[in-house]
Coordinates of C-alpha atoms in Angstrom, one line a residue:
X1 CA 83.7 119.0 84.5
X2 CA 86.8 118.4 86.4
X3 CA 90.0 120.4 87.3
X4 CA 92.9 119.2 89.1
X5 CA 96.4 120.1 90.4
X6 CA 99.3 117.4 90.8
X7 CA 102.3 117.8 92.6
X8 CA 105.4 114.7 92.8
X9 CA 108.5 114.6 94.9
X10 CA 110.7 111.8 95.7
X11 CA 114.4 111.0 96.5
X12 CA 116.2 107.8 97.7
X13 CA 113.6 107.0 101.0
X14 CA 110.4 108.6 100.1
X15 CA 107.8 109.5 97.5
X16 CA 106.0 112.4 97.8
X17 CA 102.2 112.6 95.7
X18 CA 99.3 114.8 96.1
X19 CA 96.5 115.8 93.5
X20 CA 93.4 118.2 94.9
X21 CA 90.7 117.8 92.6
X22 CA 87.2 119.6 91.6
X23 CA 84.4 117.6 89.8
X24 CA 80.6 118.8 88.9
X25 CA 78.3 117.1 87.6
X26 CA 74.4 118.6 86.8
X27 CA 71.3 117.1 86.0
X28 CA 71.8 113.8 87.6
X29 CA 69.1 111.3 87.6
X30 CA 68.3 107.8 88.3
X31 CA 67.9 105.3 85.0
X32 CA 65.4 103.2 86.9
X33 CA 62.3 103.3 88.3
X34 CA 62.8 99.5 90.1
X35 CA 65.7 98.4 92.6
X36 CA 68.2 96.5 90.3
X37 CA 70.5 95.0 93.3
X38 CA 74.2 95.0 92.0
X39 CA 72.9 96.2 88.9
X40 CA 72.1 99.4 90.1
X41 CA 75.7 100.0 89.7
X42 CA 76.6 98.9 86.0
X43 CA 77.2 101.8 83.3
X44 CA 74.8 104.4 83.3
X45 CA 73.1 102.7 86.3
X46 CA 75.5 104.7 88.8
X47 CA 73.6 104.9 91.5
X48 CA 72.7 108.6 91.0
X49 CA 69.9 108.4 92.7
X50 CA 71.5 107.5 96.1
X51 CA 74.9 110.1 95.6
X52 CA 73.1 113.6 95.8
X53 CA 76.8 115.1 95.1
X54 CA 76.8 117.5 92.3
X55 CA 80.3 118.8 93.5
X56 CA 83.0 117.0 94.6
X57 CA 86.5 118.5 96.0
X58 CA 88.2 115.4 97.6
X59 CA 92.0 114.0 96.5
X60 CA 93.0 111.5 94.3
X61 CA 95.8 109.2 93.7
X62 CA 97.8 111.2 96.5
X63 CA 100.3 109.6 98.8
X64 CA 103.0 110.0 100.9
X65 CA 105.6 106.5 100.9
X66 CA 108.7 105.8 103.4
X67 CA 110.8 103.4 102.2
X68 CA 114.3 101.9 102.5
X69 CA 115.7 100.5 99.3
X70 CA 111.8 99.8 98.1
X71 CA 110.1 98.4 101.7
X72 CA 108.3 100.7 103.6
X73 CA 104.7 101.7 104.6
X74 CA 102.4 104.4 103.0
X75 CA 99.3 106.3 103.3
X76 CA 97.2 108.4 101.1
X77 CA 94.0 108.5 99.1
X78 CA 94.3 106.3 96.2
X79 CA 92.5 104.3 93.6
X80 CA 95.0 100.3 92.7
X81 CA 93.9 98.4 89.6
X82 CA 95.9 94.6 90.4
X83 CA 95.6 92.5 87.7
X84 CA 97.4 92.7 84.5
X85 CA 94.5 94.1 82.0
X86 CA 94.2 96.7 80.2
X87 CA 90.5 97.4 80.1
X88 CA 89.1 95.4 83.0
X89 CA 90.6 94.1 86.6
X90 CA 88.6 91.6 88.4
X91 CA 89.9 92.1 91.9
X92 CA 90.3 95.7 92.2
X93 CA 90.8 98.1 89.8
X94 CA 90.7 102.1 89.3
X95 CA 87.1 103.3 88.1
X96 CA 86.2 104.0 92.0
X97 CA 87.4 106.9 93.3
X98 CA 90.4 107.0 95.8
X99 CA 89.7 105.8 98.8
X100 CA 92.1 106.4 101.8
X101 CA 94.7 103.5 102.2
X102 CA 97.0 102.4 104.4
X103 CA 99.9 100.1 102.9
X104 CA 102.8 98.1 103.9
X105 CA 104.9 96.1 102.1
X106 CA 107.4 97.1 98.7
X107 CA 106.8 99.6 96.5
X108 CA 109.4 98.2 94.2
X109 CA 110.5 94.8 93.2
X110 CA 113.3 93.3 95.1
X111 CA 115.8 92.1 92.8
X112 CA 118.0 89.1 93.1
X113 CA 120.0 88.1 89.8
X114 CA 117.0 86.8 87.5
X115 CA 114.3 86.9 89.8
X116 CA 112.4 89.3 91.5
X117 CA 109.5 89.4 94.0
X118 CA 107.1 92.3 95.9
X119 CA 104.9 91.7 98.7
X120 CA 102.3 94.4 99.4
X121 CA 99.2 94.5 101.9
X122 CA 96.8 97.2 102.0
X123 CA 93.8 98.8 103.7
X124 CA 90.8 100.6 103.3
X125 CA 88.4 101.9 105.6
X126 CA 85.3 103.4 104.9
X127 CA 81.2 103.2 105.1
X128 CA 78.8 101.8 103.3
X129 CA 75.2 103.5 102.2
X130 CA 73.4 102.4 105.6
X131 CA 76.5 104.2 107.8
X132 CA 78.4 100.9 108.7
X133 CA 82.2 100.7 108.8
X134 CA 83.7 98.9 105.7
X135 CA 86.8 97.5 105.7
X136 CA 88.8 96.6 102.1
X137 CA 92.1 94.8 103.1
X138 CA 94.3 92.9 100.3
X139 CA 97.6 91.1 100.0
X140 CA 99.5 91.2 96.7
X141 CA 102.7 89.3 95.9
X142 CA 104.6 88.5 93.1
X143 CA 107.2 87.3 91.0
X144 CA 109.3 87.9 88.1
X145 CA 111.2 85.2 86.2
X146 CA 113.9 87.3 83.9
X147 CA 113.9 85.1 81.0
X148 CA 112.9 84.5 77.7
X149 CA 110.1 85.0 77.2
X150 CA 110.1 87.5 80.9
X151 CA 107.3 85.4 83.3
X152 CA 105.5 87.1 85.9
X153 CA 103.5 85.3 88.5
X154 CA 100.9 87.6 90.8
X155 CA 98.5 85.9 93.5
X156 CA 95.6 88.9 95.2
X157 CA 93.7 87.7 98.3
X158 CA 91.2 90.4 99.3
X159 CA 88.0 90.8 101.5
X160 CA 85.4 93.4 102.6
X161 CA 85.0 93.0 105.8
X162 CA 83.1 95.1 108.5
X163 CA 81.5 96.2 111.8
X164 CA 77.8 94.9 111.5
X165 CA 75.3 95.2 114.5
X166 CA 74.6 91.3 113.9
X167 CA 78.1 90.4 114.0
X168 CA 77.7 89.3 117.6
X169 CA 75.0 87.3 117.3
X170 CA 75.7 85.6 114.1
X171 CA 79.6 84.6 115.2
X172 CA 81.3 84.3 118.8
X173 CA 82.9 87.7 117.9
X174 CA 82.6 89.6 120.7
X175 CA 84.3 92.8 120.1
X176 CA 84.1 95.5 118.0
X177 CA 85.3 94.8 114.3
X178 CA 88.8 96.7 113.2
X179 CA 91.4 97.6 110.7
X180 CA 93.4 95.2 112.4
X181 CA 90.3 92.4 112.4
X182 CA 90.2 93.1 109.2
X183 CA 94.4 93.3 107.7
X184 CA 94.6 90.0 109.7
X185 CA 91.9 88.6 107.9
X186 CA 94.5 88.1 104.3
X187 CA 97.0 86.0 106.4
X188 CA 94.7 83.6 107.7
X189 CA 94.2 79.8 106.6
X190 CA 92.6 79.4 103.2
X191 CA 90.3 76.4 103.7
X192 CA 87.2 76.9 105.6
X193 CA 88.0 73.5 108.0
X194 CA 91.1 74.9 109.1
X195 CA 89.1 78.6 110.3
X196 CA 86.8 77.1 112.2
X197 CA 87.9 77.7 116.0
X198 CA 88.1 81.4 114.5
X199 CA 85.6 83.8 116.4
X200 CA 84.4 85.3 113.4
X201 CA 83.4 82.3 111.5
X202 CA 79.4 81.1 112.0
X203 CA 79.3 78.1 114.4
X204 CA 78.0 75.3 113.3
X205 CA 78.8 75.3 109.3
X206 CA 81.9 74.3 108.1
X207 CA 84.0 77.8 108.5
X208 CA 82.0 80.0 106.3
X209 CA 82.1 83.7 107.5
X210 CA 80.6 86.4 106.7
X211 CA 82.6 88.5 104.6
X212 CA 83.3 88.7 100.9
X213 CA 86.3 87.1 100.1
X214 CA 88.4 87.1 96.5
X215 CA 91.3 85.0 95.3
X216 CA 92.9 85.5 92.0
X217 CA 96.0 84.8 90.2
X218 CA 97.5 85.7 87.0
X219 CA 100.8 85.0 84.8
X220 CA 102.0 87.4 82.4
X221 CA 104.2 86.4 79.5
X222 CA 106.3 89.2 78.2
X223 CA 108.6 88.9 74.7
X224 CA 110.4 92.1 74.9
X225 CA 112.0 91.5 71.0
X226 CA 108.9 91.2 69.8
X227 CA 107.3 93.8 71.8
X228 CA 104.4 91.2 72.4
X229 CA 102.6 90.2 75.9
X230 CA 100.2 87.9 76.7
X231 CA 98.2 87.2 79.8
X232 CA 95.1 85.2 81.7
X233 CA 94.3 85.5 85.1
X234 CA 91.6 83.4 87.0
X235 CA 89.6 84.5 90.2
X236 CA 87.6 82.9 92.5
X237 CA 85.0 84.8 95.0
X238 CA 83.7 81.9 96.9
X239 CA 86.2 80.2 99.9
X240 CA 86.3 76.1 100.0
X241 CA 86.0 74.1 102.4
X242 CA 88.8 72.0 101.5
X243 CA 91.5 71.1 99.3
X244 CA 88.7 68.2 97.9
X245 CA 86.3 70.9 97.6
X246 CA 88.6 73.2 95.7
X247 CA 89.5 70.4 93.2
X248 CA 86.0 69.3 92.9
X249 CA 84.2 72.0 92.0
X250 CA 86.9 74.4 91.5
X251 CA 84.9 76.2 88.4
X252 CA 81.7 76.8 89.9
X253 CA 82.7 80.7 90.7
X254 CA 85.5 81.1 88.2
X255 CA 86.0 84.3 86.6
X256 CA 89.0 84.7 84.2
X257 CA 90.8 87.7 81.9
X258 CA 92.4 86.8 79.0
X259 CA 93.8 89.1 76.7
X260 CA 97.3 90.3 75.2
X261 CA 99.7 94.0 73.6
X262 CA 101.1 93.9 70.7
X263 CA 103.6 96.7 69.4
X264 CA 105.2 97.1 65.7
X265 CA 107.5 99.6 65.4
X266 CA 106.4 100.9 61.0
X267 CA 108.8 104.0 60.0
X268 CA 108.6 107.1 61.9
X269 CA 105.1 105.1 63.6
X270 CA 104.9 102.5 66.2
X271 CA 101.6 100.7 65.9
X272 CA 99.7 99.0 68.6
X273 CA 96.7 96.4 69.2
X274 CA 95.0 95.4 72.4
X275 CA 92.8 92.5 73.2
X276 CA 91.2 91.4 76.0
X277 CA 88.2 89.5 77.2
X278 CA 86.6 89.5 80.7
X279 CA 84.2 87.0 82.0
X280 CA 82.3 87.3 85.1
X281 CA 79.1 84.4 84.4
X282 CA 78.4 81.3 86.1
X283 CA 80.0 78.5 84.4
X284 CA 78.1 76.3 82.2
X285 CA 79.5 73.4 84.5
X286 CA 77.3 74.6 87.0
X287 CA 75.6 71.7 88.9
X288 CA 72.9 72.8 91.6
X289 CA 73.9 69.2 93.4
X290 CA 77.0 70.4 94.2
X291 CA 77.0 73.9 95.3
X292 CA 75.5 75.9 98.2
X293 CA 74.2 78.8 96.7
X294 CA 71.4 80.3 94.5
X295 CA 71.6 78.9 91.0
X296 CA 70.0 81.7 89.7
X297 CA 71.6 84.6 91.8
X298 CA 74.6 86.7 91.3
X299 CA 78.1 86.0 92.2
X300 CA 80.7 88.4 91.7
X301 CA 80.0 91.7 93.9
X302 CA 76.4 90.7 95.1
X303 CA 76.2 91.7 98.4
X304 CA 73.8 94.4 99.2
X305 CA 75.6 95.3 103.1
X306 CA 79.1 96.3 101.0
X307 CA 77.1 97.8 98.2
X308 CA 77.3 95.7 95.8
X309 CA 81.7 96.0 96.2
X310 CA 81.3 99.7 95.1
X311 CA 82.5 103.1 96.3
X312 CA 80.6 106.5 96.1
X313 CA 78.5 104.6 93.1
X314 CA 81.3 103.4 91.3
X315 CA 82.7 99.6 90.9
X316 CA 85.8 98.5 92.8
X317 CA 86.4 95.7 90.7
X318 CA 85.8 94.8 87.1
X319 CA 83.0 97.7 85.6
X320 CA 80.8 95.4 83.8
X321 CA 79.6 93.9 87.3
X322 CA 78.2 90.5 88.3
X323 CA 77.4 88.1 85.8
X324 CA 79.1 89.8 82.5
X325 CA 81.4 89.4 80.2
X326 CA 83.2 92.5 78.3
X327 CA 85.3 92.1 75.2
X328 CA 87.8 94.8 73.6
X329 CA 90.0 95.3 70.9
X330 CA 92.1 98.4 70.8
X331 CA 94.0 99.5 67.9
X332 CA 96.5 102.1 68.5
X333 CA 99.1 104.2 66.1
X334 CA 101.7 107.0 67.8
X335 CA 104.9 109.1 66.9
X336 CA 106.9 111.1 69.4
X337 CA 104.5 112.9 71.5
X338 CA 101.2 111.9 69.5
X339 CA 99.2 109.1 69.8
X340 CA 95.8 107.8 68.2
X341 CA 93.8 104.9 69.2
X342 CA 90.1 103.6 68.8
X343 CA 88.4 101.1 70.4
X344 CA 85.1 98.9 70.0
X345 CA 83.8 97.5 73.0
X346 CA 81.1 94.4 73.8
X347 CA 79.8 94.5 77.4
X348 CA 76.8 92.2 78.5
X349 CA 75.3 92.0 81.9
X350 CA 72.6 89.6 83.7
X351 CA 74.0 86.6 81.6
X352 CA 72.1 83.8 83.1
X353 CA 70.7 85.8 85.7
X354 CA 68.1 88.4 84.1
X355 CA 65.4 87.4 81.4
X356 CA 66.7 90.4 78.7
X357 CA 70.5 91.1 79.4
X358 CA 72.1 94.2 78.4
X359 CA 73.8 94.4 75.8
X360 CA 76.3 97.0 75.3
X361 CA 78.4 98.4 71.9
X362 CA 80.6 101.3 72.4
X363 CA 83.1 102.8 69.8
X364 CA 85.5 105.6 71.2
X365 CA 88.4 107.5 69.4
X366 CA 91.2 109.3 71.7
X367 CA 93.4 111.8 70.2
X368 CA 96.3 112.7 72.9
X369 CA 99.2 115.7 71.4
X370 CA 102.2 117.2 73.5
X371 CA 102.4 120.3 72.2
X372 CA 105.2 121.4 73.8
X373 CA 107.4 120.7 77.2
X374 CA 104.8 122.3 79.3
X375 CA 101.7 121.8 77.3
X376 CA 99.2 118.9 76.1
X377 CA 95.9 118.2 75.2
X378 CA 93.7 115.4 74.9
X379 CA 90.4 115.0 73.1
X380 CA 87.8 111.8 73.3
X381 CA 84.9 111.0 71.3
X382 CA 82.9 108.3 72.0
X383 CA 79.1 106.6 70.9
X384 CA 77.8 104.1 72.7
X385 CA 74.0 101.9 72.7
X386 CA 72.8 99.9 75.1
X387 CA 70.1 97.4 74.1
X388 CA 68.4 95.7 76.3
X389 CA 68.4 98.6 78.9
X390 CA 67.7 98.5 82.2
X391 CA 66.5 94.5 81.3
X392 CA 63.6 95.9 79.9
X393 CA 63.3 93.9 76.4
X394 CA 63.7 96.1 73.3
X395 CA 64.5 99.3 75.4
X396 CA 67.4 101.4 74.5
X397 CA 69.8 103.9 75.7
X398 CA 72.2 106.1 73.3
X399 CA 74.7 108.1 74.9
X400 CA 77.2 110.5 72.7
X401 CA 80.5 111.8 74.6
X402 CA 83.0 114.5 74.2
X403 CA 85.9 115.3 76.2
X404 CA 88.2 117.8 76.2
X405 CA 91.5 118.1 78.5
X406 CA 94.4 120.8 78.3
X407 CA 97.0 119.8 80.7
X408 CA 100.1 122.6 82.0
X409 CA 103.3 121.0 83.0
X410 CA 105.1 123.4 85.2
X411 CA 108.8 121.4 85.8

């Protein structure tokens, strides 16, 4: 169950946000009897048995912003989803709770004639299961191209950095690791030749470091006549050496989201349809010659010190984890204040990685009404069956959810 309260202010300089919240949860329980790394924390794999919290009264997606005509800095405790999907987000998105943050940057576009651009860089302390100090820091910029069709154009650098006991003896680091270590980390070189006089890369290898480090870009093509936008972003989670190294074997980590809104306005109706696909597998290009790593490990969120790129149990980044693709298509139909929509969802995990991947089919129905100025209610149903689970061939998991919300607006 979960009950919350949400309060918003702003004027012309600042934006005012704060939402206490209460969740309980009974009967939790852990879905395997065997340590699945980074897929511990994949759909009903939540890590339950390693968050003992059955209630929870924390914050979420509260802030306070000062600003002058959209630049300014911020803190609160928020959850971001950057990317430009509707169902997934590779490098950070919002199925972890909110995590306190620390921003700088714009909180609007700046606008000049057709174009306009945002800059944004955030951080995010916190600790990991074994007590260390985490970092999260990202930049985000972008720009917007008014034209027809309307172009967007988003780059994300992030890491998870942190303050490890080894850090001194793996690097020349010598002091303790920081915020600032870590916010100064999204500004530095991008090539691994050009970090490595950097204390905190490893001597001898060609500037590798030990954080976790991931690079997307998307562009977003929006037809506002048509009511029609289409979108693919591509990601990377492994730094290069070079530029050489980049071209080379530039697909070797590539994940990508591909997907696309439709709207058609029908009578008194306006009807929708969402598609998107996610992929998060090692590329079929792969060639062992070439590349550093495992062939047969995990990229995408696989390392156990930031657990596994999760908070309190639940994914930062895209849900369906390392190795994984997820498919949706969303079908929507609304009028004034009411809106329908069901979904059916693919989700596979372990591609290439795990003898018997899981396999995942979810259908879910969402009825949302305004009742009235001050009142709403929403109501979910949803079935879903996992084959494959746990990677155990021919075992099963069937879960059937229903969700009921009643919402009081008090302005």
């Amino acid at each position: 169950s979960l009950a919350s309260f949400r309060f918003s202010y702003s004027n012309s300089w600042m934006i005012f946000d704060i939402e206490p919240y209460r969740k309980t949860t009974n009967n939790l329980f852990s879905t395997s009897s065997v340590d699945l790394g980074t897929y511990n924390y994949t759909n009903n794999h939540t890590g339950a048995n390693k968050i003992p919290n059955k209630q929870i009264n924390d914050f979420k997606q509260s802030q306070l912003i000062l600003h002058f005509r959209g630049f300014g800095i911020g803190y609160g405790y928020l959850n971001h989803w950057w990317g430009p999907g509707f169902h997934s987000a590779i490098t950070l998105s919002s199925n972890a709770p909110s995590q306190e943050t620390y921003s700088i940057g714009t909180f609007k576009d700046i606008r000049f004639g057709n174009f306009a651009f945002g800059a944004k860089i955030i951080a995010m302390p916190y600790k990991n299961l074994n007590g260390e100090e985490l970092y999260f820091s990202g930049l985000k910029t972008r720009m917007v191209i008014k034209s027809d069709p309307i172009i967007t154009l988003q780059f994300h650098r992030t890491y998870l950095s942190g303050n490890f006991y080894n850090l001194n003896n793996k690097t020349n680091f010598k002091d303790r690791w920081t915020i600032k270590d870590a916010v100064r980390l999204v500004v530095e070189p991008v090539f691994g030749q050009n970090k490595q006089d950097l204390d905190y890369t490893i001597p001898g290898t060609p500037g590798f470091d030990p954080w976790d480090e991931i690079m997307s870009g998307f562009i977003e093509l929006t037809f506002p006549k048509d009511d029609l936008r289409l979108y693919l972003e591509l990601a990377s989670d492994d730094s290069r050496g070079t530029l050489t190294d980049l071209m080379a074997h530039w697909d070797h980590t590539l994940a990508l989201i591909i997907g696309g809104t439709k709207y058609h306005s029908f009578g008194k109706y306006k009807l929708f349809i969402g598609l998107e696909y996610l992929s998060t597998k090692i590329s079929n290009t792969y060639k062992k010659e070439f590349y550093r790593g495992n062939p047969n490990g995990s990229i995408y969120y696989a390392y156990e010190m930031y657990d596994y790129f999760t908070y309190n149990g639940r994914r930062m980044g895209a849900h369906s984890g390392s190795n994984s693709d997820d498919s949706i298509i969303l079908l929507g139909i609304g009028k004034k204040n009411k809106i329908s929509y069901l979904s059916f969802n693919l989700e596979r995990h372990g591609l290439k990685t795990m003898d018997f991947p899981e396999i995942k089919n979810e259908i879910s129905f969402t009825y949302k009404s305004k009742i009235s100025k001050h009142h709403s209610i929403v109501l979910s149903l949803e079935y879903e069956k996992i084959n494959n689970f746990g990677f155990l061939e021919n075992n099963s998991s069937i879960s059937r959810v229903l969700w009921l919300g009643y919402s009081i607006n008090l302005y």
